[in-house]
Amino acid sequence: QVQLVESGGGLVQAGGSLRLSCAASGRTFSRYAMGWFRQTPGSEREFVAAITWSAGSTYYADSVKGRFTISRDNAKNTVYLQMNSLKPEDTAVYYCAAGGSWPPVSSRKYDYWGQGTQVTVSS
C-alpha cells in the first residue's frame, strides 16, 4: 500500500504564503504522477497541481498558475506545494494524491489519497 500524509495547512491572511508537504510511504510503483487537489463543502474535488516523480514535469490549474509551485524531493519521498499570493478563494481542504496518469487533472486517475489539510485564507 501507499500512504500519504499532508501537513502545512493553517490560517493565513490574503497575500500571504503557505507551504504544504505530502510525505509518501509504502509501494511507489504506481506513483507516476502526484497531485494536489482541493475541496470545499458541497463542491467537487478540484485539481490544483501535479508533478511526475521521475522527470519533475509539472501541470497547474489556471486558477493557481503563477502563484503556486509544486516540487518534489525524491530522497525524502515528499511533494511540496508552495502557495504564494493567497486569496480567500483558495480556502479549502487540500489533498495529496498518488498514482495518477498524464494529464493528471482528473481525481479518478489517482489510486491513493491523503487525509487532507485545511487551508484558510482570511481577507
Short mmCIF file of C-alpha atoms in Angstrom, two decimals:
data_model
loop_
_atom_site.label_atom_id
_atom_site.label_comp_id
_atom_site.label_asym_id
_atom_site.label_seq_id
_atom_site.Cartn_x
_atom_site.Cartn_y
_atom_site.Cartn_z
CA GLN A 1 0.00 0.00 0.00
CA VAL A 2 0.90 3.66 -0.40
CA GLN A 3 0.29 6.03 2.47
CA LEU A 4 0.17 9.79 2.04
CA VAL A 5 0.30 12.32 4.86
CA GLU A 6 -0.25 16.02 4.26
CA SER A 7 0.94 18.79 6.53
CA GLY A 8 1.49 22.53 6.50
CA GLY A 9 -2.05 23.84 6.34
CA GLY A 10 -3.23 26.67 8.52
CA LEU A 11 -4.66 30.16 8.67
CA VAL A 12 -3.06 32.93 6.65
CA GLN A 13 -4.05 36.43 5.56
CA ALA A 14 -4.73 37.25 1.93
CA GLY A 15 -1.47 37.85 0.11
CA GLY A 16 0.43 35.54 2.42
CA SER A 17 2.12 32.22 1.79
CA LEU A 18 1.99 28.62 2.97
CA ARG A 19 3.92 25.52 2.03
CA LEU A 20 2.15 22.17 2.08
CA SER A 21 4.02 18.88 2.32
CA CYS A 22 2.97 15.39 1.30
CA ALA A 23 5.06 12.53 2.64
CA ALA A 24 4.66 9.21 0.83
CA SER A 25 5.48 5.74 2.14
CA GLY A 26 4.94 2.16 1.02
CA ARG A 27 4.95 0.87 -2.55
CA THR A 28 5.52 3.63 -5.08
CA PHE A 29 5.35 1.68 -8.35
CA SER A 30 2.06 3.25 -9.39
CA ARG A 31 3.06 6.79 -8.38
CA TYR A 32 3.60 8.08 -11.90
CA ALA A 33 2.07 11.42 -11.03
CA MET A 34 1.47 13.05 -7.68
CA GLY A 35 -1.09 15.77 -7.42
CA TRP A 36 -2.71 18.29 -5.17
CA PHE A 37 -6.47 18.72 -5.13
CA ARG A 38 -8.70 20.92 -3.02
CA GLN A 39 -12.29 20.71 -1.92
CA THR A 40 -14.83 22.87 -0.12
CA PRO A 41 -18.06 21.55 1.45
CA GLY A 42 -20.64 20.70 -1.18
CA SER A 43 -18.21 21.07 -4.08
CA GLU A 44 -16.36 18.70 -6.38
CA ARG A 45 -12.75 17.96 -5.67
CA GLU A 46 -10.76 20.43 -7.78
CA PHE A 47 -7.39 19.84 -9.40
CA VAL A 48 -4.64 22.22 -8.29
CA ALA A 49 -1.24 20.95 -9.45
CA ALA A 50 0.66 17.77 -10.28
CA ILE A 51 4.21 16.57 -10.80
CA THR A 52 5.82 13.41 -12.17
CA TRP A 53 8.09 11.51 -9.81
CA SER A 54 10.80 10.87 -12.39
CA ALA A 55 11.21 13.94 -14.58
CA GLY A 56 9.54 16.53 -12.40
CA SER A 57 7.17 17.68 -15.13
CA THR A 58 4.53 19.99 -13.71
CA TYR A 59 0.95 20.87 -14.51
CA TYR A 60 -1.14 23.62 -12.91
CA ALA A 61 -4.73 24.69 -12.81
CA ASP A 62 -5.25 28.10 -14.38
CA SER A 63 -6.57 29.44 -11.08
CA VAL A 64 -3.22 28.94 -9.34
CA LYS A 65 -0.73 29.31 -12.18
CA GLY A 66 1.93 31.87 -11.33
CA ARG A 67 1.10 31.74 -7.62
CA PHE A 68 1.58 28.09 -6.64
CA THR A 69 4.63 25.92 -7.25
CA ILE A 70 4.73 22.15 -6.94
CA SER A 71 8.04 20.39 -6.34
CA ARG A 72 9.37 17.09 -5.08
CA ASP A 73 12.28 15.71 -3.08
CA ASN A 74 12.93 12.18 -4.29
CA ALA A 75 15.22 11.31 -1.39
CA LYS A 76 12.54 12.22 1.13
CA ASN A 77 9.61 10.82 -0.89
CA THR A 78 7.93 14.15 -0.36
CA VAL A 79 5.99 16.50 -2.61
CA TYR A 80 5.52 20.16 -1.77
CA LEU A 81 3.05 22.84 -2.76
CA GLN A 82 4.35 26.36 -2.25
CA MET A 83 1.38 28.72 -2.21
CA ASN A 84 2.06 32.43 -2.62
CA SER A 85 -0.22 35.44 -3.03
CA LEU A 86 -3.03 33.51 -1.39
CA LYS A 87 -6.61 34.61 -1.92
CA PRO A 88 -9.73 33.90 0.15
CA GLU A 89 -10.98 31.74 -2.73
CA ASP A 90 -8.04 29.40 -2.10
CA THR A 91 -9.65 28.37 1.19
CA ALA A 92 -10.27 24.62 1.08
CA VAL A 93 -9.14 21.25 2.33
CA TYR A 94 -6.09 20.32 0.30
CA TYR A 95 -5.48 16.67 -0.55
CA CYS A 96 -2.38 14.93 -1.81
CA ALA A 97 -2.91 12.13 -4.32
CA ALA A 98 -0.65 9.50 -5.87
CA GLY A 99 -0.82 7.16 -8.84
CA GLY A 100 -2.24 9.49 -11.45
CA SER A 101 -1.51 9.34 -15.15
CA TRP A 102 -0.80 12.22 -17.52
CA PRO A 103 -2.65 14.54 -17.97
CA PRO A 104 -3.24 14.48 -14.21
CA VAL A 105 -6.32 16.69 -13.84
CA SER A 106 -8.93 14.02 -13.06
CA SER A 107 -9.25 12.79 -9.48
CA ARG A 108 -10.41 9.42 -10.82
CA LYS A 109 -6.92 8.78 -12.20
CA TYR A 110 -5.39 8.61 -8.72
CA ASP A 111 -5.26 5.48 -6.59
CA TYR A 112 -4.20 6.86 -3.21
CA TRP A 113 -5.20 9.89 -1.18
CA GLY A 114 -4.07 11.62 1.96
CA GLN A 115 -6.33 12.73 4.77
CA GLY A 116 -6.31 16.38 3.76
CA THR A 117 -5.07 19.55 5.41
CA GLN A 118 -7.13 22.69 5.93
CA VAL A 119 -6.02 25.95 4.35
CA THR A 120 -7.92 29.07 5.36
CA VAL A 121 -7.20 32.46 3.81
CA SER A 122 -8.72 35.47 5.53
CA SER A 123 -9.47 38.76 3.79
#
